[in-house]
Tab-separated table of C-alpha atoms in Angstrom:
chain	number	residue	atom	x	y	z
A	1001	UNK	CA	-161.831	-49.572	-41.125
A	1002	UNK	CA	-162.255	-46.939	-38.529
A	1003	UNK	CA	-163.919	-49.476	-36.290
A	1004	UNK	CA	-161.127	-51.803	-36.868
A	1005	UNK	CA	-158.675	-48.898	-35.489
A	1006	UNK	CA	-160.655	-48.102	-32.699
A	1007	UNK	CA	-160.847	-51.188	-31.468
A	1008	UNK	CA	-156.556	-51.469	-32.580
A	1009	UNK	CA	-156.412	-48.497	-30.210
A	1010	UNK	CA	-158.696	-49.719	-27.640
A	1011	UNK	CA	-157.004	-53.000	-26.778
A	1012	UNK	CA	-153.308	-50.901	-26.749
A	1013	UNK	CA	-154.555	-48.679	-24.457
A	1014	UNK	CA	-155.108	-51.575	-22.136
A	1015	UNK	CA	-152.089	-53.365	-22.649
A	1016	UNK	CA	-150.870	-50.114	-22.079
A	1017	UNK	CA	-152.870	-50.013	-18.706
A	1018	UNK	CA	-152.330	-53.257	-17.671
A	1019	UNK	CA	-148.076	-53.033	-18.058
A	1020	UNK	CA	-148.153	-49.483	-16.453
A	1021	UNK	CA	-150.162	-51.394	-13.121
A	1022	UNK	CA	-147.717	-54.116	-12.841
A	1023	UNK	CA	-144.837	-51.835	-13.064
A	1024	UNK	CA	-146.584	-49.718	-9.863
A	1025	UNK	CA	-147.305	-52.882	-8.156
A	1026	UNK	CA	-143.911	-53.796	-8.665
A	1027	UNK	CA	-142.680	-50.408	-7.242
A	1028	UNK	CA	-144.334	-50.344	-4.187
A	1029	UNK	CA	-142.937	-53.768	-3.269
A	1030	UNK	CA	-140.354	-53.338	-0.327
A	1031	UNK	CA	-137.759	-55.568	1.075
A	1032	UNK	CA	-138.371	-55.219	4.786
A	1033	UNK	CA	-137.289	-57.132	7.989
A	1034	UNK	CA	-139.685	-60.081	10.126
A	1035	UNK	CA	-140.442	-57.584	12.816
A	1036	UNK	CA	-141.306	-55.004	10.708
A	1037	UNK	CA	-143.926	-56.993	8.773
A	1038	UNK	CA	-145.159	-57.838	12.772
A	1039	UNK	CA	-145.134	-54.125	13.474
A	1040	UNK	CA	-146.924	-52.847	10.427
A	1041	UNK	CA	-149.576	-55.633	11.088
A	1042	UNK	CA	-149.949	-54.036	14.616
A	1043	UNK	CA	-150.210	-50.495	13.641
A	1044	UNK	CA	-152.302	-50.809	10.834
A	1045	UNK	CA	-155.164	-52.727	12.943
A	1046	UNK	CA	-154.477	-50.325	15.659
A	1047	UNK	CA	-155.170	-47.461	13.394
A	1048	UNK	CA	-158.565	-49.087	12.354
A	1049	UNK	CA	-159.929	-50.012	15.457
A	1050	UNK	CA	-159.538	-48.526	18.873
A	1051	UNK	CA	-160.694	-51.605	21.010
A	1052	UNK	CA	-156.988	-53.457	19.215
A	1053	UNK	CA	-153.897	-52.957	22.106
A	1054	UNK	CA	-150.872	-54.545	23.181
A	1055	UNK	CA	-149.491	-55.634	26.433
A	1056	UNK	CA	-146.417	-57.590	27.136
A	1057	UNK	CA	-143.104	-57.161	28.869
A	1058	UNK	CA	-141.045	-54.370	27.281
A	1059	UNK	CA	-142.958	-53.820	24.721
A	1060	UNK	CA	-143.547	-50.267	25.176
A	1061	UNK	CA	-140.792	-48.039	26.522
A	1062	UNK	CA	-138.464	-50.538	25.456
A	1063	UNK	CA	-139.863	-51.080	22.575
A	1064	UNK	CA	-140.157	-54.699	22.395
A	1065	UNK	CA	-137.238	-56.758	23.427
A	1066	UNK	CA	-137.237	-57.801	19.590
A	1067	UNK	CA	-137.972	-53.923	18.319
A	1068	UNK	CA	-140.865	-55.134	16.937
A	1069	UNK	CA	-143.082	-53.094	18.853
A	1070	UNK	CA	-140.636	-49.740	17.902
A	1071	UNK	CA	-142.235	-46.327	17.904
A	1072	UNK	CA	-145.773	-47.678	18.798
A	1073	UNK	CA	-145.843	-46.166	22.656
A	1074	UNK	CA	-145.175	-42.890	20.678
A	1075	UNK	CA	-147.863	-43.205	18.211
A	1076	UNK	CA	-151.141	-44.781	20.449
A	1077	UNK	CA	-150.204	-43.695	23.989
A	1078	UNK	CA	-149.372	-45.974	27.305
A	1079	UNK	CA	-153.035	-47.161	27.229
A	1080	UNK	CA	-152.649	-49.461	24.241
A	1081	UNK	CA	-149.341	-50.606	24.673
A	1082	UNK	CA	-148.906	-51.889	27.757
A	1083	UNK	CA	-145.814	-52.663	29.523
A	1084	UNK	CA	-146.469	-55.213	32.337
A	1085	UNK	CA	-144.736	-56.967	34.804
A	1086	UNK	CA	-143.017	-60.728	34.485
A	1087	UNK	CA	-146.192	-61.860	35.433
A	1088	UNK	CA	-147.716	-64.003	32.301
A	1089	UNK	CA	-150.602	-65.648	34.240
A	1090	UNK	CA	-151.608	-62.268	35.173
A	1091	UNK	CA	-151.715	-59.918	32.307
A	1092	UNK	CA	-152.587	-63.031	30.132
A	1093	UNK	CA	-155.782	-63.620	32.456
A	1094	UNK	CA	-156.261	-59.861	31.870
A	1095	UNK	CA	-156.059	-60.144	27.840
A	1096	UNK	CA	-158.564	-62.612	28.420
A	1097	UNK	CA	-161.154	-60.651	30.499
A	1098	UNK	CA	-161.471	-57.837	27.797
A	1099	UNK	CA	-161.177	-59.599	25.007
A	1100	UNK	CA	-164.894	-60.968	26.589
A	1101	UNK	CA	-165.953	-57.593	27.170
A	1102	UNK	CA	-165.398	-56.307	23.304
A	1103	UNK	CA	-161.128	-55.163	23.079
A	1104	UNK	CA	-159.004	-57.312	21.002
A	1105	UNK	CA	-156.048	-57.795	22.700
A	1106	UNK	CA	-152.433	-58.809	21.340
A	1107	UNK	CA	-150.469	-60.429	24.386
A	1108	UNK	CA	-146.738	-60.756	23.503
A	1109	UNK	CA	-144.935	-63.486	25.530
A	1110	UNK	CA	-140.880	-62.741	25.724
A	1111	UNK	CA	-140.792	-66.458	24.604
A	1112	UNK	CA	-143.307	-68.784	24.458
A	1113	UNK	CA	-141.017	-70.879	27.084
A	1114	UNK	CA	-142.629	-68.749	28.840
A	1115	UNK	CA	-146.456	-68.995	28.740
A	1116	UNK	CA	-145.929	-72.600	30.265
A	1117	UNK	CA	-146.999	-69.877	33.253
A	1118	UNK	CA	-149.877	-68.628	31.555
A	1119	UNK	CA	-151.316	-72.245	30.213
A	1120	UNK	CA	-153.949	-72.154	32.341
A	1121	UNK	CA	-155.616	-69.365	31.107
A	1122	UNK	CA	-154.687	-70.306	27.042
A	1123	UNK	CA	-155.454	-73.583	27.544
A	1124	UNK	CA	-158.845	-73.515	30.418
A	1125	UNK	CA	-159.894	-70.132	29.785
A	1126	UNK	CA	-159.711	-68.848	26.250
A	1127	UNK	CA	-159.816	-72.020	24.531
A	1128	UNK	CA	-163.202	-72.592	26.219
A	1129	UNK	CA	-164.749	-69.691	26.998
A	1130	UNK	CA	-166.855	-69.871	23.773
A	1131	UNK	CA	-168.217	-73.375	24.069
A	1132	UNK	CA	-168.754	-73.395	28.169
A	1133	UNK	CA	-170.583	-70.103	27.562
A	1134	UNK	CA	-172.968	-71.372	24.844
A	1135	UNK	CA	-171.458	-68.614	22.253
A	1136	UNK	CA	-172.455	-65.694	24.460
A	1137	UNK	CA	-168.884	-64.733	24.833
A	1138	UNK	CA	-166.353	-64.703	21.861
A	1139	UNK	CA	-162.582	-64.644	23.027
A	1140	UNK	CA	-161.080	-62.100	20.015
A	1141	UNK	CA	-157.444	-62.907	21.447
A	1142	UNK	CA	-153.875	-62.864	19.765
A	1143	UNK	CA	-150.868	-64.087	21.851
A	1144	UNK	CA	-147.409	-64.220	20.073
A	1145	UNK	CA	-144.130	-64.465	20.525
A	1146	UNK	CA	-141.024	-66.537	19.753
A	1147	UNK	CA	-140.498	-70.123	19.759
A	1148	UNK	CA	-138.310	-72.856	19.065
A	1149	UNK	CA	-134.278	-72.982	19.237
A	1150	UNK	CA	-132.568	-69.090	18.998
A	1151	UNK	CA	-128.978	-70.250	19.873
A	1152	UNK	CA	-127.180	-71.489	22.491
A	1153	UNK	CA	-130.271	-70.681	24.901
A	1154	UNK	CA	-130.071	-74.161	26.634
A	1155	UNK	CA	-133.258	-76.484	27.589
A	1156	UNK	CA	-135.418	-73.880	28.860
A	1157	UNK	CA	-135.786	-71.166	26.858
A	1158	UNK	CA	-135.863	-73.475	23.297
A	1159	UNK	CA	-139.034	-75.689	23.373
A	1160	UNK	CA	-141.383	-75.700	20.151
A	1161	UNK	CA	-145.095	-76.238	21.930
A	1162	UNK	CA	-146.747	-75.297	18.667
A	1163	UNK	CA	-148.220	-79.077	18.691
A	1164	UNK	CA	-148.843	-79.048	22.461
A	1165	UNK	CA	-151.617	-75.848	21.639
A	1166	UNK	CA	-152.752	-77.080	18.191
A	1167	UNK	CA	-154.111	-80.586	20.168
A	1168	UNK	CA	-156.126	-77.260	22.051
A	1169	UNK	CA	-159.894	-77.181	20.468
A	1170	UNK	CA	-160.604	-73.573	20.450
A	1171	UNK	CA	-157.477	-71.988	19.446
A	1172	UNK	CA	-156.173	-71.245	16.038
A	1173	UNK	CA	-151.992	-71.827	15.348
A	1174	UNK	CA	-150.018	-69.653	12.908
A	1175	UNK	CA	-146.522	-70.402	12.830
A	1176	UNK	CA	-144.540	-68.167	9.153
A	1177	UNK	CA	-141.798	-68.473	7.474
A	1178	UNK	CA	-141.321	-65.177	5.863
A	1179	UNK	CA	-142.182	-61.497	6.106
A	1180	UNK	CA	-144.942	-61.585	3.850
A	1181	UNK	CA	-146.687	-64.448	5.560
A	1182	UNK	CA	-145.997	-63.235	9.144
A	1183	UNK	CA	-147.771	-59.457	7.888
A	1184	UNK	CA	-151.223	-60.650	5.896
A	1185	UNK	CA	-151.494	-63.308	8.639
A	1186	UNK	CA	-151.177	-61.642	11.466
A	1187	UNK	CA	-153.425	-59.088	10.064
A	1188	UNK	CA	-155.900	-61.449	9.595
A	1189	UNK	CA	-155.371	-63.164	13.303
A	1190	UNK	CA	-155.895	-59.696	14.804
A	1191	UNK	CA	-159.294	-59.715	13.103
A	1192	UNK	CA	-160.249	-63.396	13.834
A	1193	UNK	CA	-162.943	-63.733	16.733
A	1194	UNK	CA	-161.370	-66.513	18.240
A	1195	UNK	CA	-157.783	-66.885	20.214
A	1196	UNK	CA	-155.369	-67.092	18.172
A	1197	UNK	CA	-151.366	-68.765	19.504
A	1198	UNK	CA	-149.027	-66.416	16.702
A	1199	UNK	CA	-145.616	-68.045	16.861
A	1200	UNK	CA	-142.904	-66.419	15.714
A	1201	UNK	CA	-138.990	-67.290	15.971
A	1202	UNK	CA	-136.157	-65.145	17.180
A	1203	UNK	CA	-133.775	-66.023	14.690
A	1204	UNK	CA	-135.693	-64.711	11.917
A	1205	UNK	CA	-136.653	-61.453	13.380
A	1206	UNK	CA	-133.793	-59.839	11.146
A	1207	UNK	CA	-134.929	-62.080	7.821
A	1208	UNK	CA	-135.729	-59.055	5.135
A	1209	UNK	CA	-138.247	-60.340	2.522
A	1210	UNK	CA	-140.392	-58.218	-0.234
A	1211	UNK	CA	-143.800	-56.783	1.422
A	1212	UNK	CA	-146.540	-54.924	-0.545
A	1213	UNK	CA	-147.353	-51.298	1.095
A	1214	UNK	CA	-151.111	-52.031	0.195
A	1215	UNK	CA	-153.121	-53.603	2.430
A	1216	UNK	CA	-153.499	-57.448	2.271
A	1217	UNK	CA	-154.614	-60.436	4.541
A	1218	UNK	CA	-153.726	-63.962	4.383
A	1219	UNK	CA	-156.297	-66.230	5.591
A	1220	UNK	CA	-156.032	-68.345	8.288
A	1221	UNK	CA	-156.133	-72.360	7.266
A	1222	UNK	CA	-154.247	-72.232	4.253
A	1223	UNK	CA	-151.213	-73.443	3.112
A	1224	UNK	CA	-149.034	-72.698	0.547
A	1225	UNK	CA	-147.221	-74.412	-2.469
A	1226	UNK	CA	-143.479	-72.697	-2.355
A	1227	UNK	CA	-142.174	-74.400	-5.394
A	1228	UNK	CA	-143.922	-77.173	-7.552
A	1229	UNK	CA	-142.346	-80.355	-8.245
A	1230	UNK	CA	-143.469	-83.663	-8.927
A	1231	UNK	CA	-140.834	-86.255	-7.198
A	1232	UNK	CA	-141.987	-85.622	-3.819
A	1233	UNK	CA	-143.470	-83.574	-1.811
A	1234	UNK	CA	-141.775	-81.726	1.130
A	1235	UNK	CA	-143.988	-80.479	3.994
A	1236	UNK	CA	-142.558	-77.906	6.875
A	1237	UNK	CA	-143.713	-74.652	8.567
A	1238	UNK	CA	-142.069	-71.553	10.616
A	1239	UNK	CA	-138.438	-71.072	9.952
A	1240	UNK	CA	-137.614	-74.848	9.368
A	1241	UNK	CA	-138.664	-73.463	6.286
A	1242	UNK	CA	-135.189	-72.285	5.331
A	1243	UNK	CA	-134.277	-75.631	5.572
A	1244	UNK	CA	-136.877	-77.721	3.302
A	1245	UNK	CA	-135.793	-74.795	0.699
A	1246	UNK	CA	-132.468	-75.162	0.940
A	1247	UNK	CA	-132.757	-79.145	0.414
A	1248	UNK	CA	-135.298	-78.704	-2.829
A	1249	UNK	CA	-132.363	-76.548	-4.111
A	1250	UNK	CA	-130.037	-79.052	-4.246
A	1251	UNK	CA	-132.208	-81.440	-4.743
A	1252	UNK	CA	-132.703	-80.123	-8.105
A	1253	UNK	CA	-129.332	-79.525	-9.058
A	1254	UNK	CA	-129.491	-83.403	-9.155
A	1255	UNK	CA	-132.676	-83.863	-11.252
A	1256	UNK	CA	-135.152	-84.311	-8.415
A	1257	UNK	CA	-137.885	-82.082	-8.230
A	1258	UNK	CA	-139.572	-81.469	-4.790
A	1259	UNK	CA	-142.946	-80.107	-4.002
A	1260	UNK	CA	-142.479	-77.660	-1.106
A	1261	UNK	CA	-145.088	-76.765	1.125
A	1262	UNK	CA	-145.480	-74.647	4.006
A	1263	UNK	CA	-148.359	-75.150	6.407
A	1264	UNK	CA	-148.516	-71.757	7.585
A	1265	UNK	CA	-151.459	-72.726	10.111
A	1266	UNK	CA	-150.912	-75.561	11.962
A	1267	UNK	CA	-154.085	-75.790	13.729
A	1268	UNK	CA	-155.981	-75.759	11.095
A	1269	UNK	CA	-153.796	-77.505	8.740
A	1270	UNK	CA	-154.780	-77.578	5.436
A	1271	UNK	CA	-154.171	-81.335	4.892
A	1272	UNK	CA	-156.276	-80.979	1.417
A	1273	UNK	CA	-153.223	-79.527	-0.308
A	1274	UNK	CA	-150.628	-81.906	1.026
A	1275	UNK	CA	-152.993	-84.733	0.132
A	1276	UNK	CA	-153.322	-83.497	-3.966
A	1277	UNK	CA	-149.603	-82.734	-3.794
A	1278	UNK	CA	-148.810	-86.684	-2.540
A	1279	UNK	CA	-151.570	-87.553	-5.113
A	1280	UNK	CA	-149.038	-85.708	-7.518
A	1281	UNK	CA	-145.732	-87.001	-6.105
A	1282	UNK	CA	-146.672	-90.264	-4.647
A	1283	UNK	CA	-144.007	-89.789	-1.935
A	1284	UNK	CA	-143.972	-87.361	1.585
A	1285	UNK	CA	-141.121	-86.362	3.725
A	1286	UNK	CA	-142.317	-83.662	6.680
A	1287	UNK	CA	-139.455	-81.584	8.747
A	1288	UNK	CA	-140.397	-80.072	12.044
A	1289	UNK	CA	-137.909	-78.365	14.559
A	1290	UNK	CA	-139.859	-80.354	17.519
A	1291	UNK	CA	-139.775	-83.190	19.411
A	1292	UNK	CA	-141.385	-86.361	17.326
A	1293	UNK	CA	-143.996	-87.969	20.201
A	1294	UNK	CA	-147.117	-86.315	19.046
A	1295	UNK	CA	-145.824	-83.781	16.677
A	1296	UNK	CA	-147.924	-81.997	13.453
A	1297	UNK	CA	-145.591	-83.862	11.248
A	1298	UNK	CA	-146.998	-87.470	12.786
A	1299	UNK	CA	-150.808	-85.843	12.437
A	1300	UNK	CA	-149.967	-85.339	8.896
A	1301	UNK	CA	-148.199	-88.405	8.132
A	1302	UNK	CA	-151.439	-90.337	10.098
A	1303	UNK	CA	-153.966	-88.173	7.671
A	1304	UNK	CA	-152.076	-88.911	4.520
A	1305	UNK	CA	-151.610	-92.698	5.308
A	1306	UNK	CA	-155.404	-92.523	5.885
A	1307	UNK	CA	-156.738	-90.538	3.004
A	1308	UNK	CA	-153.946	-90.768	0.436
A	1309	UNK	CA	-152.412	-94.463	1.086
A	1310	UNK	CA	-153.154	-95.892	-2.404
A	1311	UNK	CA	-151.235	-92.967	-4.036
A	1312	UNK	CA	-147.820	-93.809	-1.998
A	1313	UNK	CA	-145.132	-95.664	-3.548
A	1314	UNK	CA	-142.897	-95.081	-0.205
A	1315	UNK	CA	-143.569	-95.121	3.273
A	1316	UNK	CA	-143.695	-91.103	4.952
A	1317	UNK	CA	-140.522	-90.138	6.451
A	1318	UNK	CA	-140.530	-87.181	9.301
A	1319	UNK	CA	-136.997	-85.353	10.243
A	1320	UNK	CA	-137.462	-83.852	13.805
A	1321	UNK	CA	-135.771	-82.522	16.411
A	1322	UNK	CA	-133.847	-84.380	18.345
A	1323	UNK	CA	-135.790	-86.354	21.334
A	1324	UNK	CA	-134.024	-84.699	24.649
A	1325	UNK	CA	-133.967	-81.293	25.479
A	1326	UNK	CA	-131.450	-79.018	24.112
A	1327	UNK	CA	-128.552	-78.666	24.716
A	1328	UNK	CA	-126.253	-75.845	25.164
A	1329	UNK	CA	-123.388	-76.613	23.400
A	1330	UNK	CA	-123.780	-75.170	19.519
A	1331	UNK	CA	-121.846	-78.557	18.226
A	1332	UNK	CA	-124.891	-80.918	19.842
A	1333	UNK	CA	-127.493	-78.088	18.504
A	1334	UNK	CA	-126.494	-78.863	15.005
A	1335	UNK	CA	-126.841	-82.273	15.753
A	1336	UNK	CA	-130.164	-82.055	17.367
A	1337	UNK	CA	-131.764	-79.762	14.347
A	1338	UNK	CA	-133.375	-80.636	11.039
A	1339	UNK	CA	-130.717	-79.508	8.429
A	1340	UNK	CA	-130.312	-80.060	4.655
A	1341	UNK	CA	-128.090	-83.385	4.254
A	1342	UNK	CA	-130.785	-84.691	6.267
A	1343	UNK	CA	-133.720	-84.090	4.291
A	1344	UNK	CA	-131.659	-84.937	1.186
A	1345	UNK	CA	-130.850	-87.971	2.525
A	1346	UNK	CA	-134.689	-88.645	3.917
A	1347	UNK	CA	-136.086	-87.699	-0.270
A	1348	UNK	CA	-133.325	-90.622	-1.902
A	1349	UNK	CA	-134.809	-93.017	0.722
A	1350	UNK	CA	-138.213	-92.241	-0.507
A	1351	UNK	CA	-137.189	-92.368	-3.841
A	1352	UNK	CA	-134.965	-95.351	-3.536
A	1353	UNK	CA	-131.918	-94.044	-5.073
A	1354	UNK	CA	-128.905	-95.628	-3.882
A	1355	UNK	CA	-125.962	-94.020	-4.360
């Protein structure tokens, strides 16, 4: 009998335990902005490991043009965050030299508009540095920065080129959706020995989402299954995101259940979890904010037709951006951008509901 209370008492006491953790995990959960979850990425690496800086424009005694460098010239000095001039082949080149000779840089671009300047280097140097010098030199490298649409910014200064670096062998390309995401991977790009292209987007620098104060990474390569569903399967990345969410929402209100996915890494994309979704779903409909000629959502829809074509029961749809460049006016934005009626109306063709 005693035995039989012990082991009563036992097993309560870890109940006990095990309620009393999830309540502290729970409490140490914040709701915090985008940049933030950028900034505390930053600082915690920084505080780890000397040989981690930043350099960009404004990022120091302006504190980022976004704020999400705020308060980090005060806490590691001018040395490690670097203000430099509008000059991205140049301080980009730089990033690239020490990151060869054992620093880990972080290069913010204003926009990645702008590192058109700095291809060359991205694209010839970093990118290749590894194989063309038979592994002696490792390029430990993150550049980041904004891209895609952020308002009535016109042509220039709206361009998604997260597909023109992901056809790049040699970098790695992390485009999230949320705060969480943007913290544990960034984290984990900061520690990843090759370059790394970090995009973020300007209009979700203010998003607030729930972070954990302990330390976590996300690893690079993996996507993620948002919601489960089993009528199709919904694949986007970055802050397109918002919209494939908002779609499965009212998708359900109508009885269809979408399986929503978000790539996180688009270079390299986890195409085994879209395929067992479609396996699931038997139907695919990918939304990207870029242009379609050569976009990740035709790579995916090429690798599903290829390893998953027996399981479709509908050809794969893509929504895109509209092929021109953007325009100024916010009435022809909306009309260029991925948005919900779209994708709704994208799933029923899939599906082939009529009405």
């Amino acid at each position: 009998m005693q035995t039989a209370w012990a082991a009563i008492a036992f097993h309560t006491l870890v109940i006990i335990f095990a309620v009393a953790k999830n309540i502290i995990l729970y409490n140490i959960m914040r709701e915090i902005q985008f940049r933030e979850a950028l900034r505390e990425a930053m600082v915690e690496e920084m505080r780890n490991d000397d040989k981690i800086y930043l350099m960009g424009e404004e990022v120091a005694e302006y504190n980022g043009a976004y704020k999400v460098s705020q308060g980090m010239l005060d806490e590691f000095g001018a040395k490690r965050v670097i203000d430099t001039p509008i000059s991205e082949l140049g301080f980009a080149g730089i990033g690239i030299g020490s990151a060869m000779n054992g620093l880990r840089p972080i290069i913010e671009f204003m926009t990645f508009n702008f590192s058109l300047v700095a291809i060359d280097q991205i694209i010839n140097g970093a990118a290749k540095i590894m194989s063309m010098s038979g592994g002696q030199f490792s390029v430990p490298i993150v550049f980041r920065g904004p891209t895609g649409n952020a308002g009535m910014l016109s042509s220039q200064h709206s361009q998604c080129f997260e597909n023109w670096y992901a056809n790049c062998p040699g970098l790695k390309v992390v485009v999230p959706s949320n705060p969480y995401d943007a913290k544990g991977l960034l984290k984990s790009a900061i520690l990843d020995p090759d370059p790394v292209i970090f995009m973020e987007s300007e209009l979700m620098y203010g998003d607030k989402g729930e972070v954990p104060e302990e330390t976590y990474y996300i690893p690079l390569g993996k996507a993620k299954v948002v919601t489960e569903g089993t009528d199709v399967t919904l694949v986007g990345f970055g802050k397109i995101m918002k919209v494939v969410i908002a779609a499965a929402a009212e998708l359900a209100k109508e009885g269809i259940h979408a399986e929503v996915i978000d790539l996180r890494t688009v270079r390299p994309i986890d195409y085994e979890t879209v395929i067992n979704s479609v396996k699931k779903t038997n139907r695919l409909v990918i939304i990207e904010e870029s242009w379609p000629l050569g976009s990740i959502a035709t790579e995916v829809a090429f690798k599903v037709q290829k390893d998953a074509f027996d399981y479709l029961d509908a050809p794969v749809l893509r929504i895109m951006g509209g092929d021109v460049p953007l325009p100024y006016a916010p009435t022809l934005i909306q009309e260029y951008l991925p948005n919900p009626e779209r994708v709704i109306k994208a799933v029923k063709e899939v599906l082939y509901v009529t009405k």
